[in-house]
Structure formats: structure tokens, C-alpha cells
Tab-separated table of C-alpha atoms and ligand atoms in Angstrom:
chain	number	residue	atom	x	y	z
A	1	UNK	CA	4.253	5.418	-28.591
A	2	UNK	CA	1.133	4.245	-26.953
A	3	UNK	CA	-0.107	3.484	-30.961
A	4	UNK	CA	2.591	1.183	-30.469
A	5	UNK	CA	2.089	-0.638	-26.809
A	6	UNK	CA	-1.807	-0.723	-28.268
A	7	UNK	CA	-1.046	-2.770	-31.493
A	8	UNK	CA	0.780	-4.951	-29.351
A	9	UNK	CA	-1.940	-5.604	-26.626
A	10	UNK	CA	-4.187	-5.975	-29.441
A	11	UNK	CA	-2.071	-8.892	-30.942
A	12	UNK	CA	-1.296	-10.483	-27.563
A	13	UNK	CA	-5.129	-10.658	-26.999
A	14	UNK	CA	-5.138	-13.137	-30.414
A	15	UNK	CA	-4.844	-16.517	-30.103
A	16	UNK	CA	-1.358	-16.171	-31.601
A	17	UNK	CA	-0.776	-13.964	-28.679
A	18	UNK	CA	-1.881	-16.005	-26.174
A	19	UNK	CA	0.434	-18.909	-27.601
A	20	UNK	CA	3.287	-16.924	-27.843
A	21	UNK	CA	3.013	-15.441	-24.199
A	22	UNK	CA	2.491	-19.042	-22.811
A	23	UNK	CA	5.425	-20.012	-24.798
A	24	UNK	CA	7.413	-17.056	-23.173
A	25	UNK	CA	6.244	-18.181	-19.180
A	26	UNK	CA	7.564	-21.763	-20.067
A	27	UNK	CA	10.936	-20.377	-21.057
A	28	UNK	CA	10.969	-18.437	-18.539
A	29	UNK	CA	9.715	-21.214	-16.161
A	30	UNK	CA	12.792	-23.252	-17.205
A	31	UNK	CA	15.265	-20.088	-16.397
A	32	UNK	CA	16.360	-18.558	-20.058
A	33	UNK	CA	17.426	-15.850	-19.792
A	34	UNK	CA	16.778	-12.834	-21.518
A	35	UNK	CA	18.629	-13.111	-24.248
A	36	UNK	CA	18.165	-16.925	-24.945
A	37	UNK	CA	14.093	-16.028	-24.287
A	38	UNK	CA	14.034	-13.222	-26.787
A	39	UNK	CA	16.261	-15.256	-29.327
A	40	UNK	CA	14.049	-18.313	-29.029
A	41	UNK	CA	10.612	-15.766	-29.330
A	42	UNK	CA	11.733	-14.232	-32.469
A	43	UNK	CA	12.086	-17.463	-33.852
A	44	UNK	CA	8.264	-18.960	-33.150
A	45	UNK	CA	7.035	-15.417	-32.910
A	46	UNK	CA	8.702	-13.183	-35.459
A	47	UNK	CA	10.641	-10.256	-34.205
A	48	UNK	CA	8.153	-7.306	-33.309
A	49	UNK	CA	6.156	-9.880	-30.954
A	50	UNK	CA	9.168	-11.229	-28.754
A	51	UNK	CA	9.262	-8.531	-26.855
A	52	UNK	CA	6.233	-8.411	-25.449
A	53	UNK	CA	5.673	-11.496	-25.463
A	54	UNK	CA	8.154	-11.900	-23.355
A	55	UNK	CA	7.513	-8.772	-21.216
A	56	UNK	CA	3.971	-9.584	-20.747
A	57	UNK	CA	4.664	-13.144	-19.032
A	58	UNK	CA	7.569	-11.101	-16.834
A	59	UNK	CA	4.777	-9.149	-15.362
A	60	UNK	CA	2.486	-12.076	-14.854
A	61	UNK	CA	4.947	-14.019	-13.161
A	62	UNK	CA	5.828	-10.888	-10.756
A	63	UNK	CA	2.076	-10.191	-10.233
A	64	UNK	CA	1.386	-14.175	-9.398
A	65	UNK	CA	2.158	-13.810	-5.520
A	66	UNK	CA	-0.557	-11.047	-5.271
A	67	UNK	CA	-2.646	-12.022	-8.462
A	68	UNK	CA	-3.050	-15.552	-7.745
A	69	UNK	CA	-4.015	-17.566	-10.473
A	70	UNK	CA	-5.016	-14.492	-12.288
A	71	UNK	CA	-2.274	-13.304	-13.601
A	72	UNK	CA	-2.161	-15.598	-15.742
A	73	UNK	CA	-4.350	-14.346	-18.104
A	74	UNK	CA	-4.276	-10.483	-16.668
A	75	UNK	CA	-2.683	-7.746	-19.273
A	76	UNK	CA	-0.396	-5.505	-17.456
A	77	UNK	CA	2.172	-3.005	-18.073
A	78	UNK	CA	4.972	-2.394	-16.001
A	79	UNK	CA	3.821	1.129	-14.942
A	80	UNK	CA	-0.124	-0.410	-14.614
A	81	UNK	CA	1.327	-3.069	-12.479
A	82	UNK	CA	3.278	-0.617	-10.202
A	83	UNK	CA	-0.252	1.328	-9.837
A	84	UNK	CA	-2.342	-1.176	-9.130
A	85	UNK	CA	-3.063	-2.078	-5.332
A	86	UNK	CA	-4.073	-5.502	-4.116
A	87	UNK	CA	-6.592	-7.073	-5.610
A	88	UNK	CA	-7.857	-8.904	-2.023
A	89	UNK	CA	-7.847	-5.184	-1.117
A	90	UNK	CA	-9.715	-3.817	-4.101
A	91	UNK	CA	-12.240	-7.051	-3.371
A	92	UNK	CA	-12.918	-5.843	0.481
A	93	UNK	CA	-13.006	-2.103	-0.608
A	94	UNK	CA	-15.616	-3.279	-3.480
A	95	UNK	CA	-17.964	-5.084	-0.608
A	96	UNK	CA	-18.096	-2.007	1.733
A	97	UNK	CA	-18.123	0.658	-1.156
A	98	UNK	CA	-21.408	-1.224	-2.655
A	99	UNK	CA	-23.130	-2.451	0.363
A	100	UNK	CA	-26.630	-4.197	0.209
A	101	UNK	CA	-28.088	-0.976	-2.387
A	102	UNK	CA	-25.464	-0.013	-4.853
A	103	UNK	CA	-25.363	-1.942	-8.225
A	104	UNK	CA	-23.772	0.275	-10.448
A	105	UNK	CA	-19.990	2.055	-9.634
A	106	UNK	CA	-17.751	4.141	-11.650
A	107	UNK	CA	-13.697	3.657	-11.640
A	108	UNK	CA	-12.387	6.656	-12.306
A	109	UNK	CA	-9.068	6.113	-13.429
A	110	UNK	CA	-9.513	2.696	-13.983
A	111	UNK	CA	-5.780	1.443	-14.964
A	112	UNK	CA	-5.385	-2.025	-15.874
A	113	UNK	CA	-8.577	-2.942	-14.235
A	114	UNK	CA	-8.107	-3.800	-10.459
A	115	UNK	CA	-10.937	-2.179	-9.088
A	116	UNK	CA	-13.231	-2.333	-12.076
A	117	UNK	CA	-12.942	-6.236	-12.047
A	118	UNK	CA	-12.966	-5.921	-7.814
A	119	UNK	CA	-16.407	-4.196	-8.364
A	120	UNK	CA	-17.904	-6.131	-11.393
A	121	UNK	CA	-16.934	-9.541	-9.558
A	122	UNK	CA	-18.736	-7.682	-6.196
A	123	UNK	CA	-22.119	-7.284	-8.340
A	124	UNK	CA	-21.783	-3.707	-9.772
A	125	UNK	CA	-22.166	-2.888	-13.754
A	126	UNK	CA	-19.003	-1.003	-13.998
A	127	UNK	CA	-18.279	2.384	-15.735
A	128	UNK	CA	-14.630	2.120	-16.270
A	129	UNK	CA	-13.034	5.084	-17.164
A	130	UNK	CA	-9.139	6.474	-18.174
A	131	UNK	CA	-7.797	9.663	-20.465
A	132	UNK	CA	-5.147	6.885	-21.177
A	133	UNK	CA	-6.038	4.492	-24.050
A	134	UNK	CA	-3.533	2.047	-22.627
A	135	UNK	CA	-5.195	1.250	-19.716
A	136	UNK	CA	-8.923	1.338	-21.479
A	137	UNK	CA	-7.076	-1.586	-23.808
A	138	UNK	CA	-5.776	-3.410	-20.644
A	139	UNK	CA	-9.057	-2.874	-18.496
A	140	UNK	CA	-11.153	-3.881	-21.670
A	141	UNK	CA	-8.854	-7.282	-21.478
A	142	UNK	CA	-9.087	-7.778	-18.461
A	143	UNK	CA	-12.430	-7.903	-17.942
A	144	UNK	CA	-12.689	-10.176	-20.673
A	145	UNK	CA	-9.976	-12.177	-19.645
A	146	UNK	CA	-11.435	-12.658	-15.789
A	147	UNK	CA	-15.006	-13.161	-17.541
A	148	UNK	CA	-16.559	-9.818	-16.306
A	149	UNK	CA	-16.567	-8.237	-19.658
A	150	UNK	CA	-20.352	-8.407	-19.595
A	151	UNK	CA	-20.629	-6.259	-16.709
A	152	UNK	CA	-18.328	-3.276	-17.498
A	153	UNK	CA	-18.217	-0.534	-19.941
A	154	UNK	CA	-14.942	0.948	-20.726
A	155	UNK	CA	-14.844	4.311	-22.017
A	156	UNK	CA	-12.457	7.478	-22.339
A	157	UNK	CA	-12.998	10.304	-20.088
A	158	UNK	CA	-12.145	12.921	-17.879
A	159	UNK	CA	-12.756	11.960	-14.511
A	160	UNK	CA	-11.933	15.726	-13.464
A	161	UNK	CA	-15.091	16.732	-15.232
A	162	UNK	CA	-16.853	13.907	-14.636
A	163	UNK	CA	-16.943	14.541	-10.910
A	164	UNK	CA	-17.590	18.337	-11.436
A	165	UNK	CA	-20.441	17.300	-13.227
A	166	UNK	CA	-21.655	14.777	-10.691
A	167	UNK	CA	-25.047	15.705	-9.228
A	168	UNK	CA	-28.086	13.930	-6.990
A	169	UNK	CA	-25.250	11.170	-5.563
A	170	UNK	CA	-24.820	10.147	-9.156
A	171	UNK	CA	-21.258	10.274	-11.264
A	172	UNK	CA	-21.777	9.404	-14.582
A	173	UNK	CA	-24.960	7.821	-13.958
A	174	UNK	CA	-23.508	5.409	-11.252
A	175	UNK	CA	-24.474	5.461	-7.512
A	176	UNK	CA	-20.941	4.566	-6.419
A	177	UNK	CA	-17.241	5.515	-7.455
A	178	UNK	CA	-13.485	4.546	-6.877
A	179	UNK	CA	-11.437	7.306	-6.990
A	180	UNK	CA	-7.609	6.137	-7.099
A	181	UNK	CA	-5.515	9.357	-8.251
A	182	UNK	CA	-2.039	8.653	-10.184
A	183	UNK	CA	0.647	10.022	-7.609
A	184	UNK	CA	3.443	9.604	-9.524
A	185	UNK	CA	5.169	11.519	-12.772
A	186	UNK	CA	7.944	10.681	-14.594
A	187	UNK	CA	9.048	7.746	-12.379
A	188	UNK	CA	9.106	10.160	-9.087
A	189	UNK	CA	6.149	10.320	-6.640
A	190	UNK	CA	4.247	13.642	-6.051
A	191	UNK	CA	3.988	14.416	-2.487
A	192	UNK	CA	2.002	17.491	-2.905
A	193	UNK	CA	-2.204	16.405	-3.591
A	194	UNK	CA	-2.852	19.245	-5.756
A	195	UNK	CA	-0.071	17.724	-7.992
A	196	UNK	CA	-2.112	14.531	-8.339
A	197	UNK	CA	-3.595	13.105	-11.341
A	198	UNK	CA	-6.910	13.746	-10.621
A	199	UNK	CA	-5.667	16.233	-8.094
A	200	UNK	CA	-6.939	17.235	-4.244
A	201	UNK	CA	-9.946	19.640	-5.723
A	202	UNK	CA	-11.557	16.582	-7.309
A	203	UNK	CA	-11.144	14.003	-4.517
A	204	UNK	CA	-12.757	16.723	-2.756
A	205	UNK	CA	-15.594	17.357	-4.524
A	206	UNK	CA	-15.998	13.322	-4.929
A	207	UNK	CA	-16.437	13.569	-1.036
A	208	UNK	CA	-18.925	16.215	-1.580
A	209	UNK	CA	-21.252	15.223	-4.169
A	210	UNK	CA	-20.671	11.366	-3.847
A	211	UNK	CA	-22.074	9.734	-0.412
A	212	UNK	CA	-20.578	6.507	-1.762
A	213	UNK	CA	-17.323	6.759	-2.688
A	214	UNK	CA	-13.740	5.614	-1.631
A	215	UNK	CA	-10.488	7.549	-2.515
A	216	UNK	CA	-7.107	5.909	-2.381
A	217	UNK	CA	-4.462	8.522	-1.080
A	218	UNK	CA	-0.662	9.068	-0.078
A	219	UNK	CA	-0.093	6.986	3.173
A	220	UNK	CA	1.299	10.192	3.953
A	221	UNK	CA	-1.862	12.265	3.685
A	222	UNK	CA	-1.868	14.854	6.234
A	223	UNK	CA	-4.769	14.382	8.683
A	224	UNK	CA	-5.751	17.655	8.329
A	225	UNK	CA	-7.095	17.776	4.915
A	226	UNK	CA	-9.559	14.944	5.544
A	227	UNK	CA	-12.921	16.544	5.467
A	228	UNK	CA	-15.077	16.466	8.176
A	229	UNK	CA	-17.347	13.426	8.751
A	230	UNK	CA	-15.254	11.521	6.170
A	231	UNK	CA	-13.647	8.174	7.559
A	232	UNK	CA	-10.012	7.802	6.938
A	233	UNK	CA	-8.433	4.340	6.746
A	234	UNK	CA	-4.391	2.797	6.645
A	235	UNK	CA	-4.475	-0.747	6.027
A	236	UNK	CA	-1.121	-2.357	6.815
A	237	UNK	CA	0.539	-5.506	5.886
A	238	UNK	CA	3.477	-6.808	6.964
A	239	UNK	CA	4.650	-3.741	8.981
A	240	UNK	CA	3.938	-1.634	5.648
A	241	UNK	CA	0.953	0.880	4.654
A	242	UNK	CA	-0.373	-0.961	1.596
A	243	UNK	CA	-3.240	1.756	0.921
A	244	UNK	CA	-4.753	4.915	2.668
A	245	UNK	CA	-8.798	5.623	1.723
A	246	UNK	CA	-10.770	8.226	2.610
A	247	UNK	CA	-14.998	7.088	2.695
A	248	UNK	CA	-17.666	9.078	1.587
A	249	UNK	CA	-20.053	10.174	4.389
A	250	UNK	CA	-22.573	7.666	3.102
A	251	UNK	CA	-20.355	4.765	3.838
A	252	UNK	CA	-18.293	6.246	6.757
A	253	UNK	CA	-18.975	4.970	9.684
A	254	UNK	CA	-16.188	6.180	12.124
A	255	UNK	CA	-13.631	9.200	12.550
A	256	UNK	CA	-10.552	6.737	11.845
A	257	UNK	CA	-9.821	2.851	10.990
A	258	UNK	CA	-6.869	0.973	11.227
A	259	UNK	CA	-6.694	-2.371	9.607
A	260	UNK	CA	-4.263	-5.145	9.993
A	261	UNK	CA	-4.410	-7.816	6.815
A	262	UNK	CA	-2.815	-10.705	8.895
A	263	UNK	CA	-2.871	-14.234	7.737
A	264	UNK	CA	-5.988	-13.575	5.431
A	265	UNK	CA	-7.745	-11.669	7.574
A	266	UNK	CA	-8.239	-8.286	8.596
A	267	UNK	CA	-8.193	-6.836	12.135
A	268	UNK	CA	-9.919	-3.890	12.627
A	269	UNK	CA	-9.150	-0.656	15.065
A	270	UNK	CA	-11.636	2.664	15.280
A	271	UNK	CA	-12.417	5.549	16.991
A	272	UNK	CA	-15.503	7.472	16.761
A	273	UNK	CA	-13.605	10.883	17.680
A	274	UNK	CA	-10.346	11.792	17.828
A	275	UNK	CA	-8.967	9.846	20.763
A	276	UNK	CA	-6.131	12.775	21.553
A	277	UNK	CA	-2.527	11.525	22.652
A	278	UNK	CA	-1.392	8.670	25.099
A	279	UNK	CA	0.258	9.799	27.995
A	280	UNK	CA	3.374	9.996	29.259
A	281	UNK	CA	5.475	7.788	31.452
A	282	UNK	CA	9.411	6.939	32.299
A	283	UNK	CA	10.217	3.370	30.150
A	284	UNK	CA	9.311	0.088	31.870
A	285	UNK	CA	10.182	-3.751	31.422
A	286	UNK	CA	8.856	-3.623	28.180
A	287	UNK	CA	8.687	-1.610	24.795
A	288	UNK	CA	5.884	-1.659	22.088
A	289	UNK	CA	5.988	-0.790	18.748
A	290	UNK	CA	2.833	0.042	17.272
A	291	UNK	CA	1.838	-1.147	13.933
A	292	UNK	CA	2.101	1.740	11.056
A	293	UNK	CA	-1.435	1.685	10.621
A	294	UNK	CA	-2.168	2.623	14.171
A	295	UNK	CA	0.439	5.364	14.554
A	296	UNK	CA	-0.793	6.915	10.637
A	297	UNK	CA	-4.545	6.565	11.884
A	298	UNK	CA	-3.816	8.675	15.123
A	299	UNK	CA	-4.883	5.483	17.733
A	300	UNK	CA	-1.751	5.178	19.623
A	301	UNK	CA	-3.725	5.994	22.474
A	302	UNK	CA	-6.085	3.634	22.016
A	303	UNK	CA	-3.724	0.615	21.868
A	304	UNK	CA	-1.967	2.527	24.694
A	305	UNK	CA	-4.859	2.414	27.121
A	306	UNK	CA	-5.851	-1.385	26.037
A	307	UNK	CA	-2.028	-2.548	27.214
A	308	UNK	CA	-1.837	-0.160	30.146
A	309	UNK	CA	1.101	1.566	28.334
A	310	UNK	CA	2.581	4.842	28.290
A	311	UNK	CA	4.766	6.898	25.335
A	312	UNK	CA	8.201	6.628	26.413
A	313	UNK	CA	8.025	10.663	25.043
A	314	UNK	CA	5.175	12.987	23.867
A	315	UNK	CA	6.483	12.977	20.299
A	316	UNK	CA	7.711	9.459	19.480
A	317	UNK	CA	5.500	6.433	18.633
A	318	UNK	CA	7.099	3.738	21.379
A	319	UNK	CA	4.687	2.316	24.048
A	320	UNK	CA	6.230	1.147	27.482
A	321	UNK	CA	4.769	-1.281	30.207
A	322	UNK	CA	5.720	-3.581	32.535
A	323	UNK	CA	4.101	-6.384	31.298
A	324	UNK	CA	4.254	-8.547	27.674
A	325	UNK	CA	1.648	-7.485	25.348
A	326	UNK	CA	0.417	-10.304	23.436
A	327	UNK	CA	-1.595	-7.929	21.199
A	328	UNK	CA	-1.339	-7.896	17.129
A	329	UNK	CA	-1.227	-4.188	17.009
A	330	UNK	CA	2.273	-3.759	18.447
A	331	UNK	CA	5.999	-5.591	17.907
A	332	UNK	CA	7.101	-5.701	21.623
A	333	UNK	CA	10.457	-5.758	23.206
A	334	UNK	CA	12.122	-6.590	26.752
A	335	UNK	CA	13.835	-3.904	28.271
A	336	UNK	CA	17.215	-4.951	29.483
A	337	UNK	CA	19.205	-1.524	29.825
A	338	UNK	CA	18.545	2.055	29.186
A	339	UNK	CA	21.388	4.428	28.398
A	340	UNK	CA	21.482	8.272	27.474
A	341	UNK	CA	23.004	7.377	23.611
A	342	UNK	CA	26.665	7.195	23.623
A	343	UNK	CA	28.362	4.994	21.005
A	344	UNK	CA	31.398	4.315	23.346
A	345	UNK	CA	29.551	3.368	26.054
A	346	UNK	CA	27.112	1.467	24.239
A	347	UNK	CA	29.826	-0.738	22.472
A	348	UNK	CA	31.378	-1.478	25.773
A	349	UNK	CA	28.163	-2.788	27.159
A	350	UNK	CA	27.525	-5.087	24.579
A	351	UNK	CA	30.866	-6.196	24.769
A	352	UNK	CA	30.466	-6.710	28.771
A	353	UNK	CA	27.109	-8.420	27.561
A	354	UNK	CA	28.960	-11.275	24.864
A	355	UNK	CA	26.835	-9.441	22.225
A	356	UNK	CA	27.919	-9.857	18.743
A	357	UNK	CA	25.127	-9.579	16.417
A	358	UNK	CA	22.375	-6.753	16.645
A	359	UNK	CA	20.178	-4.930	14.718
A	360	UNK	CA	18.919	-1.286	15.254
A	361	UNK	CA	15.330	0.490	15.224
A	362	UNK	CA	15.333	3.914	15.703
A	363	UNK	CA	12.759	6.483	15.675
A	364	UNK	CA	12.940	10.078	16.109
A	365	UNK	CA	16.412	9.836	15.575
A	366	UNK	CA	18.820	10.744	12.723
A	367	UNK	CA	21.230	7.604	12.744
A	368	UNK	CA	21.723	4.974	10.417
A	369	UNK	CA	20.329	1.926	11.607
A	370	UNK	CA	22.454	-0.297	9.418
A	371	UNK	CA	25.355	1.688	9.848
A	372	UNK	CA	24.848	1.407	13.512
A	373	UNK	CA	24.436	-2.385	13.455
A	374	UNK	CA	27.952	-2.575	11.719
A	375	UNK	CA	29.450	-0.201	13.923
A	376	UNK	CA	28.487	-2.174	17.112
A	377	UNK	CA	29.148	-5.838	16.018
A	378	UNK	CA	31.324	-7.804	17.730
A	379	UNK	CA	32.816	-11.389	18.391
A	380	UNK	CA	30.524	-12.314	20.976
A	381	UNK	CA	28.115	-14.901	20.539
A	382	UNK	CA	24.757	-12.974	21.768
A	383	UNK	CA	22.139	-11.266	20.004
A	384	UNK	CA	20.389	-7.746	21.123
A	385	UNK	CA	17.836	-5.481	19.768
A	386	UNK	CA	19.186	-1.859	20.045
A	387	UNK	CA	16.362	0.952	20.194
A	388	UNK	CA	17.598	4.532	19.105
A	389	UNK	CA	15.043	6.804	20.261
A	390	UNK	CA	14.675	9.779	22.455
A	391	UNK	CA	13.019	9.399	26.132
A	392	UNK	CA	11.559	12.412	27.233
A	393	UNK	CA	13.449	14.626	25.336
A	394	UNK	CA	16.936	12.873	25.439
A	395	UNK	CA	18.619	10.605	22.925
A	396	UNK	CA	18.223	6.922	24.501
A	397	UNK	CA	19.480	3.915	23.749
A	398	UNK	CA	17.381	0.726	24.780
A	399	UNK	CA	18.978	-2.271	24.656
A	400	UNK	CA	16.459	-5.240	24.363
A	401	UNK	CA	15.709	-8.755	24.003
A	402	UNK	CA	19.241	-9.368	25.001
A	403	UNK	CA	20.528	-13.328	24.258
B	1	SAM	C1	-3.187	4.859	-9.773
B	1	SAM	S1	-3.916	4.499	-11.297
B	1	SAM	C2	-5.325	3.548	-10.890
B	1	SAM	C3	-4.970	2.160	-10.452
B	1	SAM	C4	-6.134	1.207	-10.328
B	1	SAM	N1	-7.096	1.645	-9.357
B	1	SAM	C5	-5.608	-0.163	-9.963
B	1	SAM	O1	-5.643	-0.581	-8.772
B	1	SAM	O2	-5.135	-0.857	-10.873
B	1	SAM	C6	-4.546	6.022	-11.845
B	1	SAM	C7	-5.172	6.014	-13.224
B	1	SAM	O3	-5.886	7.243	-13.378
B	1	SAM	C8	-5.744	7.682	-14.716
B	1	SAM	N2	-6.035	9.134	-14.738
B	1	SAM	C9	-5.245	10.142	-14.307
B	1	SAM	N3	-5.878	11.321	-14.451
B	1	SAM	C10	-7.099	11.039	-14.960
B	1	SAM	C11	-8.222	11.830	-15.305
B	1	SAM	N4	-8.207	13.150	-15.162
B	1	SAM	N5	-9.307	11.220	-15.810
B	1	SAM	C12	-9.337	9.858	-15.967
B	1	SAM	N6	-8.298	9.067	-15.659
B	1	SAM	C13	-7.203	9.647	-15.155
B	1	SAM	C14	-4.343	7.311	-15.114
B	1	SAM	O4	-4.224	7.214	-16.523
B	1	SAM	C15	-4.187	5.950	-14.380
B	1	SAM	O5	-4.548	4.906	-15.253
């Protein structure tokens, strides 16, 4: 099989190749569809191309919004494409992983090339490495194809033993290293580190023997396995995690980081030490909800104390205060009415309200927020924001930004 996808990334690196893919993203530019684009490819192409042809200019165009003008000549597959994070990401984690001393980095478990090209462009000679031939073949193009081929090496490897074998701040001979495990198998994600491809024991030992290194992880990653004096970072975007790291000690500079990418740039949040919870306080004029990287980073607090805000309960991730927050770290609501939750009573107070359209948050709650939404439409001609939560302890409804 992978015989296969690499005869075919070998021909679409030819200059037949390249003509047929570009003849693929203009039919696919003017809207054929699949079966009018493969009919048309096997035509100019020959049969055995059209496919990926036509597959490879499918993933260009879907990596464009991220990719920029680079994916236009990038080589992806679908599953590479699915791994790989975002490349103004990879370019920021390049800068910090390198600094002002490192010149030479190792990707281990390099993929279609993200963070090798990320690193090359950033200065470093890269040691590229993957136990998958597939991604050697698309990192080798890439490189090539983003005119970095001069600066990396692509070989085959076992980053496992690499990393066992590291020594002296040195993997493979390079003073830095991106470690970005594969978390999923067969289509599913593995929650479970040790289940990993390379798993938990090597990122480990990365942070151990490697003061310059950077590990993408789970979102999800449990605070408690970070190792002490490594600095754990959620970047966000869009109200999403886009990528968890963990730092090696020789980059690391605080206990936690939260970063917002917002209009190009990046806000930052930190804490030296664990800043322990916010406190406590009945819900006020207004509700906050913080960003995902805050609440995954474990600064609630922090953002708590800079608004004068309190957690609406000890468990749940809502701020309250009286006043409007005008702060990028949190989505804030008015408060116009709090009610224990009761779907009767609820509809009958939007009704009393004119309310016809709303839509539901909820945390620490087990309803449906869509559901809910259609359950509590009606004719009126007003709009509300309905918060499903629990308020010290009790199952709340907020009812906000009513209009
Ligand atoms: C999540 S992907 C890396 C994505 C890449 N950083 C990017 O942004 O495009 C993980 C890669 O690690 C490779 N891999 C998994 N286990 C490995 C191992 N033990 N040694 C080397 N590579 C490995 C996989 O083949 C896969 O290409």
C-alpha cells in the first residue's frame, strides 16, 4: 500500500505531475465535480494518475486557508494533513524552541513537514525523521518544494530510540527537538499517553535529557503528569485549543501559559506558580466566560482577580461581576434573571419576556444545548442567551443579554 501512495508522490513530484495537479485545481476551481474531474484527468493524465492528481489539489485547496500560498505546491495526504498543526504555530514554536543559540533541531516524527520546514525557515539544519516512508517522501517534497531542501536531512528512524539514546542535551546530534506524538489509530483518537505513537515514556525522557525541546500533547493532558519545572502551554483560537506543548526546562520560563492567537497576534497569560482557585461569590450583573486556554492552563484565578470577579461555584468555569469586562480572555454576558432550572418555568419567562430565538451554553450540566434551544423557541420577536450551569451547587438557569 504505501509502495503504492510512494510511486504516486514520486510521479506527482515530475513535471508531468505538477501539470496534471494544476490541471486538477483548475477543474476544480471551475466546480467539476468528481466524477467529471476524474473523467477529464484520465483523459490528459492516463488512468492510474487521476486520482491523485485529483486528490492532491483537494488537499491543497482545503489546506489554503491555513497554508496560505503554500499549499500550493505542499504534498499532503489526507491523514498528514489531519496531523499537521498550524504552520503560523509551528513558525512561533520554531522561534522560541531555537532562540539566539540553537542552529540545529531534530523533528521527530516529522509528517509531511510542518515543523521541519517551521524550523529550517527559523535558521536550524533540520534532522527530519519518521518510521513512515510516506511522510519521509512528503517531508523530502516539501522541503524542496518551499526551497528549504538545503537545510534538512530526511531520514528513517526510531524516534523512541533516538531519544533513549539522547545524551549531553544532544538527540541525534541536534541541540534542539520537536516532539509531536501521533494520537490517533485507526481513525479514533487515543486518550490514554502511554498509547501514543511515540508514547508518554519518551516525551518524558525528551523532557529529561533535552533542555530544548517542545512536545505537542492532548489538549486534554492531565496537569498532573507535567513534570516539574516544565512549562505547559494551550494556545487557543477562535474559542478552540489548537495545540497543547509542554517546554523543556531550558526554554521554560514559567509554571503555565495561555495564549490567545487573535487577529494575527498572540496574547499571552502566565503564572510563575500555581495560582490556586478563584473564589467564590453569589452571581452579579454580569457573567464571564473564560477563554479555553485559560480554564485548560489553570489561570481562572488570574483573569478572576484582574476583573474583580468571582466563580459563580467552586467547580464550574463561569466568572461573575458587576461590571462589563472589556478583556480578551473572557466572552461576557448581562445578567437579566436567575432561576433554579426548571423547563416550565423557564419557557414561561421567556414567553412573559417576547423571547423567541435563543441559544444555550451550559457547563457542568448534562443537557442538550441544541435540544434546549428548540425546546424553548417561541413566536416572540426577542433574542436571549440562556446559561445552564449550576450556582453553588444547584442547577441554574441564567438568562442573559435579553433583546
Ligand atoms: C502527529 S504526526 C506529526 C505532525 C507534524 N509535526 C506536523 O505538524 O505536520 C506524528 C508523526 O510521528 C510519526 N511517528 C510515530 N511514531 C514514531 C516513532 N516511534 N519514530 C518516528 N516517527 C514516529 C508518525 O509516522 C507521524 O508521521
Amino acid at each position: 500500500m504505501s509502495d503504492d501512495v510512494l510511486a504516486q508522490l514520486r510521479w506527482l513530484r515530475t513535471p508531468e505531475g505538477t501539470a496534471g495537479v494544476a490541471r486538477a485545481a483548475a477543474l476544480l476551481a471551475e466546480g467539476a465535480d468528481l466524477l467529471t474531474g476524474l473523467a477529464r484527468l484520465r483523459a490528459e493524465v492516463g488512468a492510474e494518475h487521476a486520482g491523485p492528481a485529483w486528490e492532491l489539489a483537494r488537499l491543497r485547496a482545503r489546506a489554503r486557508p491555513l497554508f496560505g500560498a503554500d499549499a500550493d505546491v505542499l504534498f499532503l495526504t489526507a491523514d498528514t494533513l489531519e496531523q499537521a498543526g498550524r504552520p503560523a504555530l509551528a513558525t512561533r514554536r520554531a522561534r522560541r524552541l531555537l532562540g539566539d543559540d540553537a542552529d540545529s533541531a531534530a523533528d521527530l516524527g516529522c509528517a509531511s513537514g510542518t515543523d521541519t520546514v517551521a524550523l529550517a525557515r527559523a535558521g536550524a539544519t533540520v534532522l527530519a525523521v519518521d518510521t513512515d516512508p510516506v511522510a519521509r517522501e512528503l517531508t523530502a517534497a516539501n522541503a524542496e518544494a518551499l526551497g528549504v531542501a538545503d537545510r534538512v536531512w530526511v531520514v528513517a528512524g526510531d524516534a523512541v530510540e533516538l531519544v533513549d539514546a539522547a545524551r549531553g542535551g544532544e538527540v541525534a546530534g541536534c541541540g534542539a527537538a520537536v516532539l509531536d506524538p501521533a494520537r490517533r489509530a485507526g481513525g479514533r483518537r487515543q486518550l490514554d499517553p502511554d498509547r501514543w505513537s511515540p508514547p508518554w515514556s519518551t516525551v518524558v525522557t525528551l523532557l529529561e535529557r533535552m533542555p530544548r525541546a517542545v512536545v505537542k500533547v492532548a489538549p486534554g493532558l492531565d496537569h498532573e503528569r507535567v513534570p516539574a519545572g516544565v512549562e505547559a502551554e494551550w494556545v487557543s483560537a477562535g474559542g478552540s485549543i489548537v495545540e497543547a506543548l509542554l517546554w523543556g526546562r531550558g526554554v521554560s520560563s514559567v509554571w503555565r501559559r495561555a495564549s490567545l492567537v487573535r487577529d494575527g497576534a498572540v496574547l499571552e497569560l502566565t503564572a510563575d506558580a500555581d495560582p490556586g482557585p478563584a473564589p467564590t461569590g453569589p452571581v452579579r450583573g454580569r457573567l464571564h466566560e473564560p477563554d479555553p486556554a485559560v480554564i485548560r492552563s489553570g489561570l481562572v484565578s488570574l483573569v478572576a482577580a484582574d476583573l474583580g470577579a468571582t466563580l459563580v461555584d467552586p467547580t464550574i468555569a463561569y466568572l461573575t461581576s458587576d461590571v462589563e469586562a472589556g478583556s480578551p480572555w473572557v466572552s461576557s454576558y448581562r445578567v437579566d434573571e436567575v432561576l433554579p432550572f426548571n423547563l416550565k418555568k423557564l419557557k414561561a419567562l421567556l414567553r412573559a419576556r417576547d423571547v423567541g430565538r435563543v441559544v444555550v451554553k451550559k457547563r457542568g450540566s448534562a443537557i442538550e444545548p441544541e435540544a434546549l434551544a428548540r425546546q424553548l423557541r417561541g413566536p416572540g420577536a426577542g433574542t436571549a442567551t440562556v446559561v445552564v450551569t449550576r450556582v453553588a451547587g444547584t442547577p441554574t438557569a441564567l438568562v442573559c443579554d435579553l433583546r
